[in-house]
Amino acid sequence: TLHRVAEYGMILRAAGRTRELLQVAGVTLGANLVLAGLGAWLAGMAGSACGTLLASTLGWMVALRNIGRALDVPMRHSFPWRRWLGAVAACASAAGIAWGAADAVGLDGLAGAGVQLVTFVVVVVPALGAVAAATRTSLRPVRRPPAALRTPI
């Protein structure tokens, strides 16, 4: 899931924000109960999967908002958005090219899967390298230290 990109619980625990961990879990579980149930009722298993995706995304946004608050940075700086979206786009593009290559050759079964795998790897490795090179950034200066690093006087 999207939560597995980084260990957010550890960041919040280090900042002493254990209440926010429970908030993220509660929002994610509550939203999953409602959205997955509603999705299953409306569209079966595919609807349930869509509801779970939406609930996880909602939980992810709450976690990033809480991390931004704990580190005293805006939410847009609490996650490497450009690099992550670039990697998702590179993988989706490579998957589309691999699917198209196997379809163009007309192979099915194991041979088609082999063509897809080889094509995917040949396309995705340089694409991910380009994304990594294009999104290298230095740490942005912050006017004051993050809240988690400030010590009371």
mmCIF file of C-alpha atoms in Angstrom, residues 5 60 76-92 124 127-140:
data_model
loop_
_atom_site.group_PDB
_atom_site.id
_atom_site.type_symbol
_atom_site.label_atom_id
_atom_site.label_comp_id
_atom_site.label_asym_id
_atom_site.label_seq_id
_atom_site.Cartn_x
_atom_site.Cartn_y
_atom_site.Cartn_z
ATOM 1 C CA VAL A 5 6.673 3.892 1.041
ATOM 2 C CA TRP A 60 -2.076 8.406 3.936
ATOM 3 C CA ARG A 76 3.874 19.091 0.378
ATOM 4 C CA HIS A 77 7.374 18.861 1.908
ATOM 5 C CA SER A 78 6.626 15.811 4.058
ATOM 6 C CA PHE A 79 6.893 13.374 1.136
ATOM 7 C CA PRO A 80 9.026 13.209 -2.052
ATOM 8 C CA TRP A 81 6.016 13.741 -4.338
ATOM 9 C CA ARG A 82 7.886 14.466 -7.568
ATOM 10 C CA ARG A 83 10.106 11.415 -7.320
ATOM 11 C CA TRP A 84 7.243 9.123 -6.305
ATOM 12 C CA LEU A 85 4.907 10.333 -9.062
ATOM 13 C CA GLY A 86 7.756 10.087 -11.591
ATOM 14 C CA ALA A 87 8.420 6.489 -10.562
ATOM 15 C CA VAL A 88 4.719 5.623 -10.794
ATOM 16 C CA ALA A 89 4.531 7.217 -14.250
ATOM 17 C CA ALA A 90 7.690 5.404 -15.409
ATOM 18 C CA CYS A 91 6.391 2.028 -14.218
ATOM 19 C CA ALA A 92 2.933 2.580 -15.709
ATOM 20 C CA VAL A 124 11.722 0.640 -16.628
ATOM 21 C CA ALA A 127 13.245 5.311 -16.932
ATOM 22 C CA LEU A 128 13.640 5.016 -13.154
ATOM 23 C CA GLY A 129 17.261 6.126 -13.480
ATOM 24 C CA ALA A 130 16.101 9.214 -15.367
ATOM 25 C CA VAL A 131 13.473 9.956 -12.711
ATOM 26 C CA ALA A 132 16.068 9.645 -9.946
ATOM 27 C CA ALA A 133 18.492 11.934 -11.775
ATOM 28 C CA ALA A 134 15.813 14.520 -12.536
ATOM 29 C CA THR A 135 14.491 14.698 -8.983
ATOM 30 C CA ARG A 136 17.727 14.955 -7.027
ATOM 31 C CA THR A 137 17.399 17.907 -4.700
ATOM 32 C CA SER A 138 19.249 19.243 -1.745
ATOM 33 C CA LEU A 139 17.557 19.680 1.582
ATOM 34 C CA ARG A 140 15.554 22.863 1.663
#
